[in-house]
Coordinates of C-alpha atoms in Angstrom, one line a residue:
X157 CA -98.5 62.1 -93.2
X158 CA -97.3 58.9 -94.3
X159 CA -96.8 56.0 -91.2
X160 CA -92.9 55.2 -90.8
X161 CA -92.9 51.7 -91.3
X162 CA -89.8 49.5 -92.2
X163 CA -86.3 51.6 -91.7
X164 CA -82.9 51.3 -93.5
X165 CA -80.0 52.8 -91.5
X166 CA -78.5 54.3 -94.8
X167 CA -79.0 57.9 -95.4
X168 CA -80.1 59.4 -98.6
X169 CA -79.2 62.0 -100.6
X170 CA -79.7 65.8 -100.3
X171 CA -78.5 69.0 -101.1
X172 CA -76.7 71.2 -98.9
X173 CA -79.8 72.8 -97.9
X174 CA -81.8 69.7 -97.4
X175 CA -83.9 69.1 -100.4
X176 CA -84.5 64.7 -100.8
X177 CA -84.4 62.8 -103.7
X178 CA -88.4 61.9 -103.1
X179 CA -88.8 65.9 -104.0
X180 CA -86.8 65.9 -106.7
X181 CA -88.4 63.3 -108.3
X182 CA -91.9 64.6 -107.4
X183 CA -91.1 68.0 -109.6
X184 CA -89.8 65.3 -112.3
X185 CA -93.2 63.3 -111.9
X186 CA -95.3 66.6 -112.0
X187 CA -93.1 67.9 -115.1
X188 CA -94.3 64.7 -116.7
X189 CA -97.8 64.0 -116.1
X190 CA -99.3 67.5 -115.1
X191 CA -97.9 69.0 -118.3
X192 CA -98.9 67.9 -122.1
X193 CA -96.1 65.2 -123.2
X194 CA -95.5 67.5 -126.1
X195 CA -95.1 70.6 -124.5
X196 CA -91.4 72.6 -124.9
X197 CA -89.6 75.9 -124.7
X198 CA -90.1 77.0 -128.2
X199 CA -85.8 78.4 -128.4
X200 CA -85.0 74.9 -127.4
X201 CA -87.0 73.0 -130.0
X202 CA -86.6 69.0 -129.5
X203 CA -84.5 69.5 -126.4
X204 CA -86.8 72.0 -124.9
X205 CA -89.1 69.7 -123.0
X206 CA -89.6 70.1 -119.2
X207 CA -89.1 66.6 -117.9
X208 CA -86.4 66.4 -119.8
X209 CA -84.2 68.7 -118.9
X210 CA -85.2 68.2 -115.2
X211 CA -84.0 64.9 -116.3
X212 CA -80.5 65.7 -117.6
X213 CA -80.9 68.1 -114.3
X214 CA -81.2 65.3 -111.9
X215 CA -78.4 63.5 -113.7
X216 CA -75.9 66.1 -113.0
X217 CA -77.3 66.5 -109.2
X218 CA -76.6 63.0 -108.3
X219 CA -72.8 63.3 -109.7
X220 CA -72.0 66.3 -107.9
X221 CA -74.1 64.5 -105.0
X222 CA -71.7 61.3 -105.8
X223 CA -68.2 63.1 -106.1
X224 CA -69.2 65.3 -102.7
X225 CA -70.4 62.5 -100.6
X226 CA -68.7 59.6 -102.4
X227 CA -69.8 56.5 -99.5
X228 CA -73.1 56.8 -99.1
X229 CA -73.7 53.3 -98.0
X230 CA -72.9 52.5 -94.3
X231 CA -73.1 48.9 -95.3
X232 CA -73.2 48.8 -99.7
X233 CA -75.6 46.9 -101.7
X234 CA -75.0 45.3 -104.8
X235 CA -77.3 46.8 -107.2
X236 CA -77.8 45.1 -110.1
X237 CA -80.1 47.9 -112.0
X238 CA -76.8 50.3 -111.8
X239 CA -74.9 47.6 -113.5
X240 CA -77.1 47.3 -116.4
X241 CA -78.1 50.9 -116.8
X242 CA -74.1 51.2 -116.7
X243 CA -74.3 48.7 -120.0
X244 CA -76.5 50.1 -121.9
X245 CA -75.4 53.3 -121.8
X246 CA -71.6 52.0 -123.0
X247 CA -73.4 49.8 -125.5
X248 CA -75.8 52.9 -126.7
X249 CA -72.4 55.0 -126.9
X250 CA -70.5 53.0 -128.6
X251 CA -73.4 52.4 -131.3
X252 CA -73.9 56.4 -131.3
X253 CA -70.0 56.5 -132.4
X254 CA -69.8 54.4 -135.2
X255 CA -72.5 55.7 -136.5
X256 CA -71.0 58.8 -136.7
X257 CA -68.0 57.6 -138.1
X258 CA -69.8 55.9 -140.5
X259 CA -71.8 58.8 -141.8
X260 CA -74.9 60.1 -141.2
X261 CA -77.2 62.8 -143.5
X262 CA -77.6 65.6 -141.7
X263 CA -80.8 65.3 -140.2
X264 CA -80.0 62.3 -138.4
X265 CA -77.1 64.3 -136.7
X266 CA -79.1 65.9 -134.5
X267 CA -81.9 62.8 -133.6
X268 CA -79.0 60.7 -132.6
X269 CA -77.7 63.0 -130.2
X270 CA -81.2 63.9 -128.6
X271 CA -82.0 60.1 -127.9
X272 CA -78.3 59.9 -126.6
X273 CA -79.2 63.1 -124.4
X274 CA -82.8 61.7 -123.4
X275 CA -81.3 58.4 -122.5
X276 CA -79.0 60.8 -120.0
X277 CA -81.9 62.0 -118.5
X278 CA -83.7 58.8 -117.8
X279 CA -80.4 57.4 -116.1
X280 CA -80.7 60.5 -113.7
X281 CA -84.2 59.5 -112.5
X282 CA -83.1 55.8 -112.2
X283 CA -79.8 57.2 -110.1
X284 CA -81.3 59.8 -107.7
X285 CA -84.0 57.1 -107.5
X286 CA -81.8 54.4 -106.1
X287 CA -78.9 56.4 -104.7
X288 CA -81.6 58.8 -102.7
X289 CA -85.0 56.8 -101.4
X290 CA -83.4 54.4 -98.5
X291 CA -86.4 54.4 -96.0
X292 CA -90.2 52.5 -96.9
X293 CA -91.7 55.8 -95.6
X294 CA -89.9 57.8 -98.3
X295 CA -90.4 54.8 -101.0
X296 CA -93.9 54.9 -100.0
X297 CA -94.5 58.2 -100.1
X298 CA -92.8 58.4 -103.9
X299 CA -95.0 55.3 -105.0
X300 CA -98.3 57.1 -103.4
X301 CA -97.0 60.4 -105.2
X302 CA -97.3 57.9 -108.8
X303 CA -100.3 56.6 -108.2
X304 CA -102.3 59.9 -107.5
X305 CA -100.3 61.6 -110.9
X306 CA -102.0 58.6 -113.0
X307 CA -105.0 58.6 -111.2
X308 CA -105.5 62.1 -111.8
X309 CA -104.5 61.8 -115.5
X310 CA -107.4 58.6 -115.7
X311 CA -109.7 61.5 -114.9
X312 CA -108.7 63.4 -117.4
X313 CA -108.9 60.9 -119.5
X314 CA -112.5 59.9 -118.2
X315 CA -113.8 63.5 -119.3
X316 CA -112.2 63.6 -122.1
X317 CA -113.8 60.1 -123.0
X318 CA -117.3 62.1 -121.5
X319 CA -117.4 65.0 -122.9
X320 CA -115.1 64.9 -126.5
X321 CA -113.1 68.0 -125.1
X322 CA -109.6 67.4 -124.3
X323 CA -109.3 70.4 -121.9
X324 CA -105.7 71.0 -123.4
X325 CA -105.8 73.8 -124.9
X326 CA -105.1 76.5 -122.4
X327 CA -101.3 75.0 -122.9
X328 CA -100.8 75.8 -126.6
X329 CA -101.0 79.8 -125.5
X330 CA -98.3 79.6 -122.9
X331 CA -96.0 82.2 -124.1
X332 CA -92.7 80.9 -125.1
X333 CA -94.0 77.3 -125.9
X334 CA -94.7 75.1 -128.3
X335 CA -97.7 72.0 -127.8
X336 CA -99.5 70.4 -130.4
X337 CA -102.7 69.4 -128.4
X338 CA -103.3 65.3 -128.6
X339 CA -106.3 65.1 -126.4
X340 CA -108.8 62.9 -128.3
X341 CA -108.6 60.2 -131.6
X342 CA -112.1 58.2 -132.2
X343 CA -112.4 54.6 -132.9
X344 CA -115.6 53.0 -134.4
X345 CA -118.8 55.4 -132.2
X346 CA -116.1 56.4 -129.4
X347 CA -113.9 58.8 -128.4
X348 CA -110.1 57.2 -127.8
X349 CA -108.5 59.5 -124.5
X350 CA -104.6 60.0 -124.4
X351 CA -105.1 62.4 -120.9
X352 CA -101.7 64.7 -121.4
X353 CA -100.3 62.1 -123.3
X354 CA -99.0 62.3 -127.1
X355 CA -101.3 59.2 -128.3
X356 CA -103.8 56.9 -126.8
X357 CA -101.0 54.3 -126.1
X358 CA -99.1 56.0 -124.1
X359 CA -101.7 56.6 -122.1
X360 CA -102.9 53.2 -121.8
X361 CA -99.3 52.6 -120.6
X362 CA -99.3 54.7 -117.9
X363 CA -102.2 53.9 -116.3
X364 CA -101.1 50.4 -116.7
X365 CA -98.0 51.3 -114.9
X366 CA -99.9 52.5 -112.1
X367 CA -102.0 49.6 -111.5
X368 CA -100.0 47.3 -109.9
X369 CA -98.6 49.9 -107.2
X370 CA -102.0 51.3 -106.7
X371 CA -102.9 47.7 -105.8
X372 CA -99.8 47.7 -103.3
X373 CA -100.9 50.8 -101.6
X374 CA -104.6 50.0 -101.3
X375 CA -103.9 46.6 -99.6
X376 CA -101.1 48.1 -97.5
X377 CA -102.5 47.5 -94.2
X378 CA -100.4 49.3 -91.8
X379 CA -99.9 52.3 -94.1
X380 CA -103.0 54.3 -93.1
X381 CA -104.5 54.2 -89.6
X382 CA -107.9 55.6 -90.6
X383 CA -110.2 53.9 -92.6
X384 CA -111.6 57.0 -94.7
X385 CA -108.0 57.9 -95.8
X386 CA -107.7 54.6 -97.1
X387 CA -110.5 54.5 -99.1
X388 CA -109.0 57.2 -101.3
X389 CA -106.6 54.6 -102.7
X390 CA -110.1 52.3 -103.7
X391 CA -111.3 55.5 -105.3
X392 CA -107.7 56.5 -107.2
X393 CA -107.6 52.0 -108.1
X394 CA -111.3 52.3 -109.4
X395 CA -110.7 55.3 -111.3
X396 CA -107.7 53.6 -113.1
X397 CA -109.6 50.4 -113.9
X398 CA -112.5 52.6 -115.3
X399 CA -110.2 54.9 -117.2
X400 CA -108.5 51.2 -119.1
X401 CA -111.9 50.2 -120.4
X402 CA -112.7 53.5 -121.4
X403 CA -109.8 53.9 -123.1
X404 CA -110.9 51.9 -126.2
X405 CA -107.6 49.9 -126.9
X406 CA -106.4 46.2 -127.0
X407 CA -103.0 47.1 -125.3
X408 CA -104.7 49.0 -122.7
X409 CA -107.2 46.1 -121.8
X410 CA -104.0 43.5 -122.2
X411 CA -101.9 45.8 -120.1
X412 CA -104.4 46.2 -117.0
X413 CA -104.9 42.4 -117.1
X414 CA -101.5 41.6 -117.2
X415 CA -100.9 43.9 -114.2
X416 CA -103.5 42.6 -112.5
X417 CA -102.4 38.7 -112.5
X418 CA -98.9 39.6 -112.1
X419 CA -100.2 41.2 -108.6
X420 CA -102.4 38.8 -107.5
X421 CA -99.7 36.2 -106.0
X422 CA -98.3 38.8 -103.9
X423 CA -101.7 40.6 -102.5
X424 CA -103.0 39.4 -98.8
X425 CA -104.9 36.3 -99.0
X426 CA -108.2 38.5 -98.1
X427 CA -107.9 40.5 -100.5
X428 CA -107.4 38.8 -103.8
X429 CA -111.1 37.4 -104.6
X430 CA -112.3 40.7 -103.8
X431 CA -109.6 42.0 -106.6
X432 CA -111.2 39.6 -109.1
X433 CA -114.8 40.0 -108.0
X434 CA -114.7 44.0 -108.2
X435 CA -112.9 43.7 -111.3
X436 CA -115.4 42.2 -113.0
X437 CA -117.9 43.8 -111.7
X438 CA -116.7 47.1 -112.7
X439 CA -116.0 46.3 -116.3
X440 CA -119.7 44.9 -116.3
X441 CA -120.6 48.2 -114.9
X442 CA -118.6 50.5 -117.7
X443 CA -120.2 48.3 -120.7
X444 CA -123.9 48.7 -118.8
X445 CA -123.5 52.5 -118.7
X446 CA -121.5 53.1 -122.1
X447 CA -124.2 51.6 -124.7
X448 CA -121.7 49.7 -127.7
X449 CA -118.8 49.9 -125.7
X450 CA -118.9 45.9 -125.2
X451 CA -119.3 45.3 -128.8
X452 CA -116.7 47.5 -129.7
X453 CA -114.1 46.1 -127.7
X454 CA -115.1 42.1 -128.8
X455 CA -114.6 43.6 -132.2
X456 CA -111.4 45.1 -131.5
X457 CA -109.8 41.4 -130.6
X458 CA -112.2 39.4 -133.1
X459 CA -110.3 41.9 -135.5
X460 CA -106.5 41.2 -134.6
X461 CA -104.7 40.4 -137.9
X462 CA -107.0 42.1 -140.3
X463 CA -106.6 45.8 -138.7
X464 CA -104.0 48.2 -140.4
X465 CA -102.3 48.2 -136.8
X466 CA -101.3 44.7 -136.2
X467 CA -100.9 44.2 -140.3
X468 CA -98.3 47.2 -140.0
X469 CA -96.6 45.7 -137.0
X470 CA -96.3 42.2 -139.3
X471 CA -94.9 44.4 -142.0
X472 CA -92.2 45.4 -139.6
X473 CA -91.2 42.1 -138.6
X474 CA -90.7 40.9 -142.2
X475 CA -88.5 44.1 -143.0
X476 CA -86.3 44.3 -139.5
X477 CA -83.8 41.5 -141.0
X478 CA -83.3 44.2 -144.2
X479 CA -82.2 47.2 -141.3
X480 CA -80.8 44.8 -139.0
X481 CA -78.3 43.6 -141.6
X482 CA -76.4 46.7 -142.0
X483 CA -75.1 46.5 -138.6
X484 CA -75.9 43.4 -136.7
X485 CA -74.1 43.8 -133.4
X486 CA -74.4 47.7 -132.5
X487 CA -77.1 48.7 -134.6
X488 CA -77.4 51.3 -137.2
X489 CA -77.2 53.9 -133.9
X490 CA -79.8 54.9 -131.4
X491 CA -81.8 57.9 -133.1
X492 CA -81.5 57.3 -136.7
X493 CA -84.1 55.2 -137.5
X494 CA -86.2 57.7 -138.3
X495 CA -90.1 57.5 -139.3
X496 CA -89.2 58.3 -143.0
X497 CA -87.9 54.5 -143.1
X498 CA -90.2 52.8 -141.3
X499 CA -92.3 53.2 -138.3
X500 CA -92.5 49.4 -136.7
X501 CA -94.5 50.0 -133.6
X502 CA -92.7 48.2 -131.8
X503 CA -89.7 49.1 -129.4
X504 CA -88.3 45.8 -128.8
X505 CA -87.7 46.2 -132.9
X506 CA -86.4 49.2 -132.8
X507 CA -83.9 48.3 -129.9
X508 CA -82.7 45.9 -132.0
X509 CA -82.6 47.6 -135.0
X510 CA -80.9 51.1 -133.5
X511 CA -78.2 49.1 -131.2
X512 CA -78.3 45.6 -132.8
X513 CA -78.1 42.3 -130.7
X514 CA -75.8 43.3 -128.2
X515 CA -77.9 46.9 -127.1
X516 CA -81.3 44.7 -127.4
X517 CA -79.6 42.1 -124.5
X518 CA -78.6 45.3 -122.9
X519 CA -81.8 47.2 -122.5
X520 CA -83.7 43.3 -121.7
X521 CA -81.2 43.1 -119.1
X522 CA -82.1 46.5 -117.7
X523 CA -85.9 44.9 -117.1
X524 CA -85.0 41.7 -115.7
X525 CA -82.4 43.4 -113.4
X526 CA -85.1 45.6 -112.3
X527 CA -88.1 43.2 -112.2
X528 CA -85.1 40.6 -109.9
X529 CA -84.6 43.0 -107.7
X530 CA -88.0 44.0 -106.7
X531 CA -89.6 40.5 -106.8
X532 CA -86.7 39.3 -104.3
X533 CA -86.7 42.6 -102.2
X534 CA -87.3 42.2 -98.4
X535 CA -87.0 38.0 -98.9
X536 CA -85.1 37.2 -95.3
X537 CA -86.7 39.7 -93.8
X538 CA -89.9 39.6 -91.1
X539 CA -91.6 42.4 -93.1
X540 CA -94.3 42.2 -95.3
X541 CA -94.5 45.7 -96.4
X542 CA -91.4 45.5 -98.2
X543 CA -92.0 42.6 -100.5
X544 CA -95.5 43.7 -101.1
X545 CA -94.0 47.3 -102.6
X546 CA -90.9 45.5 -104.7
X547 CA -93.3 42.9 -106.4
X548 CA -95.6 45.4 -107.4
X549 CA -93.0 47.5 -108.6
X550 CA -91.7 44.4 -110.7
X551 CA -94.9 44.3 -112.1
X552 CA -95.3 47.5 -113.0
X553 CA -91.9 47.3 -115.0
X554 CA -92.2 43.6 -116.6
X555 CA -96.0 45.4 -117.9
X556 CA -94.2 47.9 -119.5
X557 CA -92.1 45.9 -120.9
X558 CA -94.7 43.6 -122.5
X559 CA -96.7 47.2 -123.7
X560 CA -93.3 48.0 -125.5
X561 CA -93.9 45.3 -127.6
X562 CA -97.2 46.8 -129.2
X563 CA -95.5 50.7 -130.0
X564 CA -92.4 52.4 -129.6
X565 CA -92.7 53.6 -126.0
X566 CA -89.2 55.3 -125.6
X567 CA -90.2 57.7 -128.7
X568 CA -93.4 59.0 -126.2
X569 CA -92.2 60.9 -122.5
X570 CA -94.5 59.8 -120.4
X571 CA -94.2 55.9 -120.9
X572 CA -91.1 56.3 -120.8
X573 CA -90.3 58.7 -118.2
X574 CA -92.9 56.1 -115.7
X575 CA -90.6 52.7 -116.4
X576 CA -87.8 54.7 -115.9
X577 CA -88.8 56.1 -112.5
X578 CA -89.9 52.4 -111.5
X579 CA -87.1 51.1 -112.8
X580 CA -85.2 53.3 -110.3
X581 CA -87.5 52.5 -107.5
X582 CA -86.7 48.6 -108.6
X583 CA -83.4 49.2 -107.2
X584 CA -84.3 51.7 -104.0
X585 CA -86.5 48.9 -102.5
X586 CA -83.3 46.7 -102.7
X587 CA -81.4 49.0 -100.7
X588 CA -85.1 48.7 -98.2
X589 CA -85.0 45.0 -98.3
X590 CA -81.3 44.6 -97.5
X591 CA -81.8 46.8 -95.1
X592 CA -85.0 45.0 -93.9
X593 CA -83.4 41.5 -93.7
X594 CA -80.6 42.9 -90.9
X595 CA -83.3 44.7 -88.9
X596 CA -86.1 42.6 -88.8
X597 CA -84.9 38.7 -89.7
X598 CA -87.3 36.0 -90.8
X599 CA -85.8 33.8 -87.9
X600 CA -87.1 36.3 -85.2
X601 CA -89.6 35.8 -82.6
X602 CA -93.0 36.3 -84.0
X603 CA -94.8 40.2 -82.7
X604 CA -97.3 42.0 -84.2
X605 CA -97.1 43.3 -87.3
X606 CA -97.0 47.1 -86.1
X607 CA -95.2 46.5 -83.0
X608 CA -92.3 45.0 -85.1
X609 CA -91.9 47.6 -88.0
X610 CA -92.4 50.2 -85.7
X611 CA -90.9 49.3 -82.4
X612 CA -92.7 49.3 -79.0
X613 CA -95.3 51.7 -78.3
X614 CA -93.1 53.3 -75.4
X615 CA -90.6 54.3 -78.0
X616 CA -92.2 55.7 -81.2
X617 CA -89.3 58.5 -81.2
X618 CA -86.5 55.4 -82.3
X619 CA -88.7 54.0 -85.0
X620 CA -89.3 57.7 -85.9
X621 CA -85.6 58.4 -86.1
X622 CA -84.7 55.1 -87.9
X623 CA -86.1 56.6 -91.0
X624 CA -84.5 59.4 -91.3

């Protein structure tokens, strides 16, 4: 069982019979992950997916939670990630209205209304996430919960990569759903993974997600007190780091780099050569054991601009003024551009394109509010726990953001459902750090690390209490 370490005194949401926000989100995480991206209730067609109606699920939980228990906050914190989910969802509205009023065929009616709807249930994952987590041990616990889900789905991935199987197909008899397996794609001699995932990308997204937290959680050093139990968190990082070279793209190599230099700054001293050094070595050791892997991946960059993939994503830059045109300030509305137009690969385009200039600033203000507020979490504060978890989790979303650049990640669940979630989290280790910087100021007298996150050994019932 997780190791209470830093405390807030604010108290988190739950239901009248005591179910937290950490397990909510956990059936939201397994709903996403565990299950094919593609999978839904067959009646309910595109709103029939599991994750997202646990989604729009959540979203109504925390505004009955809300209007029930309307001051949460002993002591509020400005949260800057509420703000700007708050305008982008007026911005996407507003779009979604004059588009209707404008005229639409109809079937772009019903596309418009499910990215409106899907947009819904990513906000409740963001809410419950920063309305409900207020302690590090339940923060931690959710972050640990992430990294096992992608770790898991690596290995997947890994066999797939192994064996050509995608080991989907039990799913597509499920009676009373609907899955179109994705499993494997090739490229050149080798097999391209996508785990549960609709397409390799978004695969390569999520494990690039999870590297940066799984770099927090390995290096934690008063999170486990036993060495084997901490290995496990080596094992589930290695099996990531394996699973992005195996995975046969550019983004997914670019992604786990960038994730990896964003994290290095904030790692323990001790710990960051060793980072580098096993890096290496374990990319070496993937190309030894994979014969052609090596050249396949030099070609894969020494092709960038010749490819079909990045000549289709230049194709989209020279058309996006055309689209962009009709409606440059709110868009042509979120949902209507639909693949029959154009498919730009690219969701920073299609942002644009969909809610014009204002909803693009709208949705980049939702990253750098959530990338500020975990970079700056626990700063004032004598904890290092704290700072470690919201720069990691600012890595994790500024990665996603720069993956969003190379396809359309909000078009594919579990991309999109993982920024989301650390978006949320973004803003629950705010709350954390505020919390932190009261507790446990920078200007106190030095103590051991342990003694001061977790009080005197004499009273480990108050430190246990101060979680709760």
């Amino acid at each position: 069982m997780p190791i209470p370490i830093s405390a807030s005194t604010h108290r988190g949401m739950r239901s009248r019979r005591g179910v937290s926000a950490v397990t909510m989100l956990t059936v939201y995480l397994v709903l996403l992950v565990a299950l094919p991206s593609n999978l839904a209730l067959s009646a309910l067609g595109a709103y029939g997916r599991p994750q997202f109606l646990w989604g729009i699920f959540l979203f109504l939980w925390w505004g009955f939670t809300r209007v029930q228990s309307p001051s949460v906050d002993l002591d509020p914190v400005r949260q800057p990630v509420r703000i700007a989910l708050a305008v982008l969802l007026v911005v996407v509205l507003l779009g979604f209205a004059a588009a209707l009023l404008r005229g639409q065929p109809a079937d772009q009616v019903s596309p418009a209304i499910s990215a409106v709807l899907r947009l819904l249930s990513w906000s409740g994952v963001v809410l419950v996430a920063i309305d409900g987590i207020r302690s590090m041990n339940e923060l931690l616990v959710m972050v640990q919960r992430i990294v096992i889900a992608c770790a898991l789905l690596a290995a997947l991935g890994i066999a797939q990569f192994v064996t050509g199987q995608s080991f989907l197909e039990p799913f597509a008899s499920l009676p009373g759903f609907s899955e179109s397996v994705g499993g494997v794609e090739t490229r050149g001699t080798f097999l391209r993974s996508s785990g549960t995932a609709t397409h390799p990308l978004e695969y390569g997204t999520a494990l690039s997600i999870a590297v940066p937290l799984a770099l927090a959680v390995a290096t934690l050093r008063v999170s486990h007190r036993q060495e084997p139990r901490r290995l496990r968190w080596w094992l589930f990082l290695g099996l990531l780091a394996a699973a992005s070279f195996l995975a046969v793209s550019r983004s997914t190599l670019i992604g786990f780099a960038v994730a990896v230099v964003l994290m290095i700054p904030a790692l323990p001293k001790r710990f960051r050569i060793a980072i580098i050094v096993g890096g290496v070595l374990l990319g070496g050791a993937v190309m030894v054991v994979t014969p052609g892997l090596y050249g396949t991946l030099v070609g894969m960059f020494a092709g960038v601009g010749t490819d079909t993939s990045t000549l289709s994503r230049q194709v989209g830059l020279e058309m996006a003024p055309g689209f962009l045109s009709a409606s440059p300030l709110i868009g042509v509305g979120v949902g209507t551009l639909l693949p029959r137009y154009f498919i730009f690969d690219n969701q920073w385009l299609g942002i644009l394109i969909e809610t014009g200039v204002i909803g693009a600033l709208a949705f980049a203000g939702l990253f750098a509010a959530a990338i500020w507020s975990g970079a700056t979490a626990g700063r004032g504060a004598a904890v290092d726990d704290t700072r470690l978890m919201g720069r990691s989790l600012a890595a994790s979303v500024a990665t996603a953001g720069l993956l969003f650049a190379f396809f359309d990640g909000l078009s594919f669940p579990i991309a999109a459902g993982l920024l989301f979630l650390g978006i949320g989290l973004c803003g629950a280790v705010r709350t954390i750090g505020r919390a932190d910087a009261q507790q446990f100021p920078a200007s106190a007298p030095a103590r051991p690390l342990r003694e001061r996150l977790l009080g005197p050994p004499a009273t480990p019932r108050r430190a246990s209490a101060a979680v709760r």
